[in-house]
Coordinates of C-alpha atoms and ligand atoms in Angstrom, one line a residue:
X1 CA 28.6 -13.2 44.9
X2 CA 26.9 -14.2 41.8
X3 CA 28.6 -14.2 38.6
X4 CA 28.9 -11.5 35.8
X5 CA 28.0 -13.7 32.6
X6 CA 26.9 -11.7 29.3
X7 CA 27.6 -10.8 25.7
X8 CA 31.9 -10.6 25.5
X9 CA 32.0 -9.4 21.7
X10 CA 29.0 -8.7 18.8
X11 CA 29.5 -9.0 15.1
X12 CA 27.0 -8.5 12.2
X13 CA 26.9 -9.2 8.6
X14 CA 24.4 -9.1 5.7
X15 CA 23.7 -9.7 2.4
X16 CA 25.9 -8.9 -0.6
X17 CA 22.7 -6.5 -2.0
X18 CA 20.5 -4.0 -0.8
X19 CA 17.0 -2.6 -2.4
X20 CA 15.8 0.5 -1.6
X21 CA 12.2 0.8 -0.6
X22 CA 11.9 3.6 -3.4
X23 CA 12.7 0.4 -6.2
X24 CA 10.2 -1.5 -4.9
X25 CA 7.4 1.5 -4.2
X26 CA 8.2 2.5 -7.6
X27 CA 7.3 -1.3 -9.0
X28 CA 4.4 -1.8 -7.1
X29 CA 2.7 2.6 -6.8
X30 CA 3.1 2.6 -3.2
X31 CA 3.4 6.1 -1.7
X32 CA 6.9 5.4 -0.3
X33 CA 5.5 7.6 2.7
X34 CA 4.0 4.1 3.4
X35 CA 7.9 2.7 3.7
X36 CA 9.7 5.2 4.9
X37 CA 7.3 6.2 7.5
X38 CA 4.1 3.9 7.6
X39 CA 6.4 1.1 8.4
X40 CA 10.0 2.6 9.2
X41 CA 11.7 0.9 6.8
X42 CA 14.2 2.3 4.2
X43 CA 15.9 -0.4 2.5
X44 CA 16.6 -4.1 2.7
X45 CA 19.4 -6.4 2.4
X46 CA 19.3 -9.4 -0.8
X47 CA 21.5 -12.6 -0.5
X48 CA 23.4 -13.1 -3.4
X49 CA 23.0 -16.6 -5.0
X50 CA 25.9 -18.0 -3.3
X51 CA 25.0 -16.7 0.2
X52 CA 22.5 -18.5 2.7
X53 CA 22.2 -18.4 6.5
X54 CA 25.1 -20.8 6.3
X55 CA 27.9 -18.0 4.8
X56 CA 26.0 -15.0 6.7
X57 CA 26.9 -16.8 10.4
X58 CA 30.1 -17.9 9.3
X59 CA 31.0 -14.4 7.9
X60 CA 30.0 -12.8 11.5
X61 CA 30.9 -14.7 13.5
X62 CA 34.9 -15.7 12.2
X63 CA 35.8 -12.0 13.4
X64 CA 35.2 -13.5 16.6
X65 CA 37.1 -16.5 16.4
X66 CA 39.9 -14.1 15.1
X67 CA 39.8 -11.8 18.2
X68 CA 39.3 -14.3 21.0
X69 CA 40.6 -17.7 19.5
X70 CA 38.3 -21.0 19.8
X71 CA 40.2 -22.2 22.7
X72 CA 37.2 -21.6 25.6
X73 CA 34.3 -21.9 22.9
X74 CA 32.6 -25.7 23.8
X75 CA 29.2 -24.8 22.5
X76 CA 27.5 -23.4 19.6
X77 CA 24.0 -22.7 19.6
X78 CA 23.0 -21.6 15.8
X79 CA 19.0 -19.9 15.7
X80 CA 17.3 -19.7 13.0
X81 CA 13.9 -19.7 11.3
X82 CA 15.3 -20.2 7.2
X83 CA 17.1 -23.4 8.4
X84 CA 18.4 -25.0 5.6
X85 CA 18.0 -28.9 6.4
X86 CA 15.3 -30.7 8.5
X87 CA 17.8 -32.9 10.1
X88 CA 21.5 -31.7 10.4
X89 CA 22.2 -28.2 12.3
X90 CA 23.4 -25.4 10.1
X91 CA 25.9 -24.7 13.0
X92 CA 28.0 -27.7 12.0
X93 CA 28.9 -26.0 8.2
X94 CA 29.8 -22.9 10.3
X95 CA 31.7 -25.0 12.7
X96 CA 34.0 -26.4 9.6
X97 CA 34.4 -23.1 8.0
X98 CA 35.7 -21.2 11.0
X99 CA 37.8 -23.8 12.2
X100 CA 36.3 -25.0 15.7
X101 CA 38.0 -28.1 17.4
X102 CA 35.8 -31.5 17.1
X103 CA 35.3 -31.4 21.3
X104 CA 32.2 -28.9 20.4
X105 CA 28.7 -29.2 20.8
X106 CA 26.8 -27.8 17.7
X107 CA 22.5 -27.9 17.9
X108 CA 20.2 -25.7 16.0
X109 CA 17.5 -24.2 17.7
X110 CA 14.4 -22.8 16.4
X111 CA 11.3 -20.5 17.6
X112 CA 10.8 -18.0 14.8
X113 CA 12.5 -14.5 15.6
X114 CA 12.6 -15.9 19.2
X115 CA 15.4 -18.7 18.8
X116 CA 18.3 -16.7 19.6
X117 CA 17.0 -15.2 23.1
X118 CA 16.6 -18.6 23.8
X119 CA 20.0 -19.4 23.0
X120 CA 21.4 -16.6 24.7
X121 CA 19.8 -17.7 28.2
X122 CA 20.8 -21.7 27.5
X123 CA 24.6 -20.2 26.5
X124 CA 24.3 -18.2 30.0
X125 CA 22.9 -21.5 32.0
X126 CA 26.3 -23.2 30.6
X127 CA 28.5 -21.0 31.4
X128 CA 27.1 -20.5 34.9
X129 CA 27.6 -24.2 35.1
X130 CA 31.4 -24.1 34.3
X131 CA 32.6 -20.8 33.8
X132 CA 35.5 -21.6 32.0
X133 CA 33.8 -21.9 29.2
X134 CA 32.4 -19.6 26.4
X135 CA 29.2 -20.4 24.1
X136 CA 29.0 -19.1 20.2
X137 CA 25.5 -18.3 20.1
X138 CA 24.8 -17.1 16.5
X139 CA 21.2 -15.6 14.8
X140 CA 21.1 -16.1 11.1
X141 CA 18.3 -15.8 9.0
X142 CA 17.2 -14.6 5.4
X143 CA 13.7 -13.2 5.8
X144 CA 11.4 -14.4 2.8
X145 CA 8.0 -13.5 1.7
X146 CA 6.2 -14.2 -1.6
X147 CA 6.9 -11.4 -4.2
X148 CA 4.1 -9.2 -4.5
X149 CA 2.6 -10.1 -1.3
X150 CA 2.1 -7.1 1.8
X151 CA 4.9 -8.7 3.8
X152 CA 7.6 -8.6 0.6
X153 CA 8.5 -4.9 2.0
X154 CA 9.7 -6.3 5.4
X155 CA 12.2 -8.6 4.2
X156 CA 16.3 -8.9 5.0
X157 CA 19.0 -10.8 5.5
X158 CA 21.5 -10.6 8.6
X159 CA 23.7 -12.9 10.9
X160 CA 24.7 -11.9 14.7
X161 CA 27.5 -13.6 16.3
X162 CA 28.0 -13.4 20.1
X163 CA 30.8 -14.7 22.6
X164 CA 28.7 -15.7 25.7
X165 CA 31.0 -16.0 28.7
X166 CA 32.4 -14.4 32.3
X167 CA 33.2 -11.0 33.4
X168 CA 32.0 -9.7 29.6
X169 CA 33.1 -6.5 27.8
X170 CA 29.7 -5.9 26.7
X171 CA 26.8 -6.5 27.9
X172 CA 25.7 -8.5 31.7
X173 CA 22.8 -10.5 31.4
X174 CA 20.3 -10.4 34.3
X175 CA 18.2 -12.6 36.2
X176 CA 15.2 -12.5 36.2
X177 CA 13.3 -12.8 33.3
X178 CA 9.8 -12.4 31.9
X179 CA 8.4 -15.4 29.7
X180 CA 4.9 -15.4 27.5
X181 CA 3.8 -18.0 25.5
X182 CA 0.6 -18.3 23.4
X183 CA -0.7 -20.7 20.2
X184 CA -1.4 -18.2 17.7
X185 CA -1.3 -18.3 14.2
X186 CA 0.2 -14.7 13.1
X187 CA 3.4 -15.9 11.3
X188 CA 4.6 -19.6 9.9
X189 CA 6.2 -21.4 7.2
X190 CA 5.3 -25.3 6.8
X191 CA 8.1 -27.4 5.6
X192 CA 7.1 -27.4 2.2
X193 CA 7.1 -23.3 2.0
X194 CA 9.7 -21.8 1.3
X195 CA 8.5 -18.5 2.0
X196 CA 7.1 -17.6 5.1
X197 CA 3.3 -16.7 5.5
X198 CA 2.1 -13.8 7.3
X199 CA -0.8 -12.5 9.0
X200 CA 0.2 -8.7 9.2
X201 CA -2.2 -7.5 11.8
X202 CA -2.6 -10.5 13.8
X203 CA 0.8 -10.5 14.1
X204 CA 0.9 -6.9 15.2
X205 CA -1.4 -7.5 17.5
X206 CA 0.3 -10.8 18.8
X207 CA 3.2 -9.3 19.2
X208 CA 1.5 -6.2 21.9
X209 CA 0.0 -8.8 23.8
X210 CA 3.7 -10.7 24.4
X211 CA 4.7 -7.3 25.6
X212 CA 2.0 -7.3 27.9
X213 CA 2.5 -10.7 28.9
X214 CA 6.2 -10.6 29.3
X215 CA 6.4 -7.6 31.0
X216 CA 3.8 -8.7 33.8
X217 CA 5.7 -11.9 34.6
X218 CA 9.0 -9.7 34.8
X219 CA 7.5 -7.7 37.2
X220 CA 6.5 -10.5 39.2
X221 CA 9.7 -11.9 39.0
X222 CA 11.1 -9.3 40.9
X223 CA 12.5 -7.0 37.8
X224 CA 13.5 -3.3 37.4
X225 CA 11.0 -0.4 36.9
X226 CA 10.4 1.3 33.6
X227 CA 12.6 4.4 35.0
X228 CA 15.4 2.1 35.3
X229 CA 15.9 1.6 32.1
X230 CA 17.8 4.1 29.7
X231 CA 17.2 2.2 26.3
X232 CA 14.6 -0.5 25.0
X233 CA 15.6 -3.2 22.5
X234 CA 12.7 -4.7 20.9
X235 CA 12.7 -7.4 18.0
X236 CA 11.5 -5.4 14.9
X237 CA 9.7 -7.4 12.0
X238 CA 9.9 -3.4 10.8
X239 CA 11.4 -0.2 13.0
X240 CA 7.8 0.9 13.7
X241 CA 6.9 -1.8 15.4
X242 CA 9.4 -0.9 17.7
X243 CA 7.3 2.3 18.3
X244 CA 3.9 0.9 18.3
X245 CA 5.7 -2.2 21.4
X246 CA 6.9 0.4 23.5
X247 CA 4.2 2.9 23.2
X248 CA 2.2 -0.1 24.2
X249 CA 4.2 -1.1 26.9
X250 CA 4.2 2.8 28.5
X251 CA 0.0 2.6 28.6
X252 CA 0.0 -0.5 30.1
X253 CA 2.2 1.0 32.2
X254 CA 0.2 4.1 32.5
X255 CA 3.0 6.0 31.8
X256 CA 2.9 9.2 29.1
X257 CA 2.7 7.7 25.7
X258 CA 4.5 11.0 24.0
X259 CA 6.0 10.3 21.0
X260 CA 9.3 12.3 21.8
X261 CA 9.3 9.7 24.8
X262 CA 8.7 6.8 22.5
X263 CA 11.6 8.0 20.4
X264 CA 14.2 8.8 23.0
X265 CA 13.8 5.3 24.6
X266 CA 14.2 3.4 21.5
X267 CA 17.2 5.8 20.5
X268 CA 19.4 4.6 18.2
X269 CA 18.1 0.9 18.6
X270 CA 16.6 0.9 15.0
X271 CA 19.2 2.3 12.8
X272 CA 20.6 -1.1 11.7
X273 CA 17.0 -2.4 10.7
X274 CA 15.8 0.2 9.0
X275 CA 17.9 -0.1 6.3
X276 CA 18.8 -4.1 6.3
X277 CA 15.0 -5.2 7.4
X278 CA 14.2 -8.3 9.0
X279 CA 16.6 -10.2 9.6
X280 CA 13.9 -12.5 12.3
X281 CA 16.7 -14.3 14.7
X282 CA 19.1 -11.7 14.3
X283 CA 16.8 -8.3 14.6
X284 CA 17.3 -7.6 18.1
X285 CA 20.9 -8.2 18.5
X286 CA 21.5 -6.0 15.8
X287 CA 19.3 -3.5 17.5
X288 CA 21.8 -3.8 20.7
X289 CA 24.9 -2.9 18.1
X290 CA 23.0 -0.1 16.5
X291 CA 22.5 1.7 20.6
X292 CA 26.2 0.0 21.4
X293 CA 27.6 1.6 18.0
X294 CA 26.0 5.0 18.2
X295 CA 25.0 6.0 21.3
X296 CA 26.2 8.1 24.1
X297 CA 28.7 6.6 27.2
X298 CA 26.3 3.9 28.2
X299 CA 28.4 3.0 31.1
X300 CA 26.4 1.2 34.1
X301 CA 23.0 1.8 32.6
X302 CA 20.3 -0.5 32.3
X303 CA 18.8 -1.9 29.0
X304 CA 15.8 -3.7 28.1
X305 CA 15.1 -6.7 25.7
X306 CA 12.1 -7.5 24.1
X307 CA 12.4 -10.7 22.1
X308 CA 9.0 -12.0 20.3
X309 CA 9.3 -14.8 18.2
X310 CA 5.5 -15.2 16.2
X311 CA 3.5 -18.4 16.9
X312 CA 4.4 -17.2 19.8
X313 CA 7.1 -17.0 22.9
X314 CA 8.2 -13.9 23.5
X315 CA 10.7 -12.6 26.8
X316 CA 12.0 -9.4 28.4
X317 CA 14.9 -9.0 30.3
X318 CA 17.6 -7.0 31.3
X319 CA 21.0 -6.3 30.4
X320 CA 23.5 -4.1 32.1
X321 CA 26.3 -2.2 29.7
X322 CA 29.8 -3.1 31.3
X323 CA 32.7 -0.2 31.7
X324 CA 35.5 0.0 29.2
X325 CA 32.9 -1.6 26.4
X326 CA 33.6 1.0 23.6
X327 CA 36.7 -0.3 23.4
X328 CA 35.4 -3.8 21.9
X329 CA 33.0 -2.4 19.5
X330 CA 33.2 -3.5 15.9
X331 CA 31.6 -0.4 14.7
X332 CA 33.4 0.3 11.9
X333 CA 33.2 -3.1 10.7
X334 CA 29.6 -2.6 11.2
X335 CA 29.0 0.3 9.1
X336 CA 31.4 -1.6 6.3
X337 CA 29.2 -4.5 6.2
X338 CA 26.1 -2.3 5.5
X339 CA 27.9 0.3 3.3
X340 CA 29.5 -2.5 0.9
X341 CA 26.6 -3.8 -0.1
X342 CA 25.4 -3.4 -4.1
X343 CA 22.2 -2.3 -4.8
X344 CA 20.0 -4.6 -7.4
X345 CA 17.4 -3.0 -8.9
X346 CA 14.0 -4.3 -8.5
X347 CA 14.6 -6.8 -11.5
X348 CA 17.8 -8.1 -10.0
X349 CA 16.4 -8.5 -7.1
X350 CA 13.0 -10.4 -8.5
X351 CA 15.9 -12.7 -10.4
X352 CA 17.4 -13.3 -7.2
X353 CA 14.3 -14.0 -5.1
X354 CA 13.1 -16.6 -7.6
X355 CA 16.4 -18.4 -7.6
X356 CA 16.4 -21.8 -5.9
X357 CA 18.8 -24.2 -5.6
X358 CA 18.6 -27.2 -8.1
X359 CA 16.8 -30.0 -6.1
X360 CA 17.5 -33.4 -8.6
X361 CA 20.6 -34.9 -6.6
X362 CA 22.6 -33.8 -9.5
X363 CA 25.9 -31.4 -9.5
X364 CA 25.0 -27.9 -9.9
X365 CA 27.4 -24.9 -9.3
X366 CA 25.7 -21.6 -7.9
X367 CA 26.5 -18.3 -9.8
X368 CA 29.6 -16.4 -8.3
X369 CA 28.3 -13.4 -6.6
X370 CA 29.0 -12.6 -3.3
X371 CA 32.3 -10.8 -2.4
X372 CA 32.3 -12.2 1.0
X373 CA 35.0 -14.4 2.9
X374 CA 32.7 -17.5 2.7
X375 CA 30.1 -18.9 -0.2
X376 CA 27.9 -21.7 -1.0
X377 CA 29.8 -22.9 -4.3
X378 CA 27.2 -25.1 -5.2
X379 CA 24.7 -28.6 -4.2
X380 CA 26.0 -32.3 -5.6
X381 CA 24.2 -35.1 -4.4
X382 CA 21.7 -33.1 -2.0
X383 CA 24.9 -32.0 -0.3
X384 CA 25.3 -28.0 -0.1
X385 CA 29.1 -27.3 -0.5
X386 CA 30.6 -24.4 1.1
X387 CA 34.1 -22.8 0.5
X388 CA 36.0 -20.0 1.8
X389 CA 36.8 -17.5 -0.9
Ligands
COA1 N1 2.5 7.7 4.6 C1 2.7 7.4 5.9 N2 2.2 6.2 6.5 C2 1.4 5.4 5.6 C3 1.2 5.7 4.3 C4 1.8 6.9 3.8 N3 1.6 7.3 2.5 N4 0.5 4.7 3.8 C5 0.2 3.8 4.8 N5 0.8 4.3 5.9 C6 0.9 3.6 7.2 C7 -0.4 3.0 7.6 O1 -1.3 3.9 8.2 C8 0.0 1.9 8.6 O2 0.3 2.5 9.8 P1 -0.2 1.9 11.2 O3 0.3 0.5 11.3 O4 0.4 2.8 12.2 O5 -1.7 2.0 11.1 C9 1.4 1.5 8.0 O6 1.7 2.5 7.1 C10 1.3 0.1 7.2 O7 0.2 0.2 6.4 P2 -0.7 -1.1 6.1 O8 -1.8 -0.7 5.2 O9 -1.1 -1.7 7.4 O10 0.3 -2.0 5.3 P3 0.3 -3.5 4.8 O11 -1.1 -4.0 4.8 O12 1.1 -3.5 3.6 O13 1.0 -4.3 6.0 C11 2.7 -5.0 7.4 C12 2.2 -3.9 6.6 C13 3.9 -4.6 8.2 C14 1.7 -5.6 8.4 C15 3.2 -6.2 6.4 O14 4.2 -5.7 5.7 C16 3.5 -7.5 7.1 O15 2.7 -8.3 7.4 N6 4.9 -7.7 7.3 C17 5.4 -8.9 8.0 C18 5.4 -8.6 9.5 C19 6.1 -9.7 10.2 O16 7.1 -10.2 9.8 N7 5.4 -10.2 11.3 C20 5.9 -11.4 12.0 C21 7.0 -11.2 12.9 S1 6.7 -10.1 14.2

């Protein structure tokens, strides 16, 4: 019999500040209809000065460590797509602050919003190989755009921590999978950006073909039907494209494209996004906790992922929702780290989108903002310098 491996326990966090789509509509005369509907956004979370994709991992995934102990965990796969340093993995930082034991294995990977799927299916290929062992796969990313620019309204800031392992409380991971990959130029950030450049409508339209793409080689690979399924995850740059993938995915199907169909299958799934935007890495595991958090008994049913990643690799696959899981759910916890936040006005938040860290070797010491358990205190030498508050 083959093994149950999947997600054993989710955690989330974000940014210490949120702006409201109305702050930045009213800044720039968009009809917020634009926001609130055009694109399906409502707010988005800010980093505070002292917070980076560094303190954001850390920060979701030590409630793990807390709950499970480290005693299992011999991996930790960080993904991300605002990585922090060319050459060292942001993972190790996150190993030191939440105490790991030095017989880990810490890499970075990266494949725009893509990277953590990818880690997710490595973490399950390891623990298939000795199941013993669990995998800390974390997404992390603070979603950038210049100011002013049409992609500035689909920014955020989020980290997802998952426990990869056997006989999970949460989620099964399925074989098979579907896999699409295609050169295209819809989304990038060359190493001397540092904000990300975006072709809006190429990448909309990049993104429809993945589904296409990885939903023919599921089938292929011997995966479920459509009817099988009783909610879709889909990566979400914005909520509506969550909308416009699986309307999409129903014609190519040549299945009834009704909205009210649209909208039941995605249920709750956008919830989290819509009001912390793009977090890239992180955006469809924090659509899994918005359906895990809100919706219905999903004992025994059947989900689908669809992870796109721009440039582009993209993969669906399925996930089954294992019994007794609502009684692991960090929902609360969920709803705190979304609720706490402090919203900026559009001035505080310009201030904190133009801030960069000093880059002259010397000792700097970053403003004390967040009111989170970990911070970046400040950079000396090139080094960043984390502490636990
Ligand atoms: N009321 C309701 N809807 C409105 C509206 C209003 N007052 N004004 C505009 N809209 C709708 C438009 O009709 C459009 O809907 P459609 O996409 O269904 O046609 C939508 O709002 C967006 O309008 P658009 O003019 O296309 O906006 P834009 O040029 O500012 O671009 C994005 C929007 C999302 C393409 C842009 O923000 C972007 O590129 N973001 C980055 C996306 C990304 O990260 N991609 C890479 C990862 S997948």
């Amino acid at each position: 019999m083959s093994l149950s491996i999947g997600i054993h326990d989710l955690s989330l966090a974000t940014g210490e500040f949120v702006l409201p789509h109305t702050a930045l509509a009213a800044h720039n005369g968009a009809d917020i209809g634009k926001y609130h509907v055009g694109i399906g956004q409502e707010s988005m979370s800010v980093t505070a000065a002292d917070e980076d994709i560094v303190t954001l991992a850390a920060t979701a995934a030590a409630p793990l460590i807390a709950r499970h102990g480290s005693d299992r965990i011999r991996t930790l796969i960080l993904a991300t797509e605002s990585s922090i340093d060319q050459a060292k993995a942001a993972g190790v930082y996150v190993h030191s602050l939440i105490g790991l034991p030095s017989a880990t294995r810490v890499v970075e990977l990266k494949q725009a919003c893509y990277g953590a799927t990818a880690a997710l299916q490595f973490a399950v290929g390891l623990v298939r190989r000795d199941p013993a062992q669990q995998v800390l796969v974390i997404a992390s990313d603070v979603s950038r755009y210049d100011l002013d620019s049409p992609g500035e309204a689909t920014q955020g800031a989020a980290a997802v921590a998952m426990l990869v392992g056997v006989n999970p409380a949460l989620v099964r991971i399925e074989d098979p999978s579907g896999v699409f990959t295609a050169d295209v130029m819809d989304f990038w950030r060359p190493n001397y950006r540092d904000t990300a450049l975006v072709d809006g409508q190429e990448s909309v339209g990049a993104y429809l073909q993945a589904v296409e793409g990885t939903w023919k080689d599921y089938t292929e690979q011997g995966g479920r039907t459509l009817e099988e399924f009783a909610a879709f995850c889909y990566h979400q740059p914005f909520t509506k494209m969550a909308h416009k993938a699986h309307r999409h995915l129903l014609n190519y199907c040549g299945r009834d494209t009704d909205p009210t169909a649209v909208t039941a299958a995605l249920g709750h799934t956008t919830a989290y996004n819509r009001v912390i935007g793009n977090s890239y890495t992180a955006s469809l595991y924090l659509a899994l906790a918005a359906l895990l958090d809100q919706a219905d008994d999903l004992t025994g049913q059947n989900i689908g992922f669809l992870s796109y990643g721009s440039g582009s690799v993209a993969e669906f696959f399925a996930g089954t929702v294992v019994a007794g899981y609502q009684d692991h759910l960090r929902t609360a916890a969920h709803r705190e780290a979304i609720t706490r936040r402090t919203e900026v006005d559009y001035a505080g938040y310009r201030a904190l989108h133009e801030h960069r860290l000093p880059a002259d070797g010397g000792d700097h010491a970053t403003p004390a903002q967040t009111t989170g358990p970990y911070r970046l205190a400040g950079i000396s030498g090139h080094k960043r310098l984390y502490t636990t508050r």
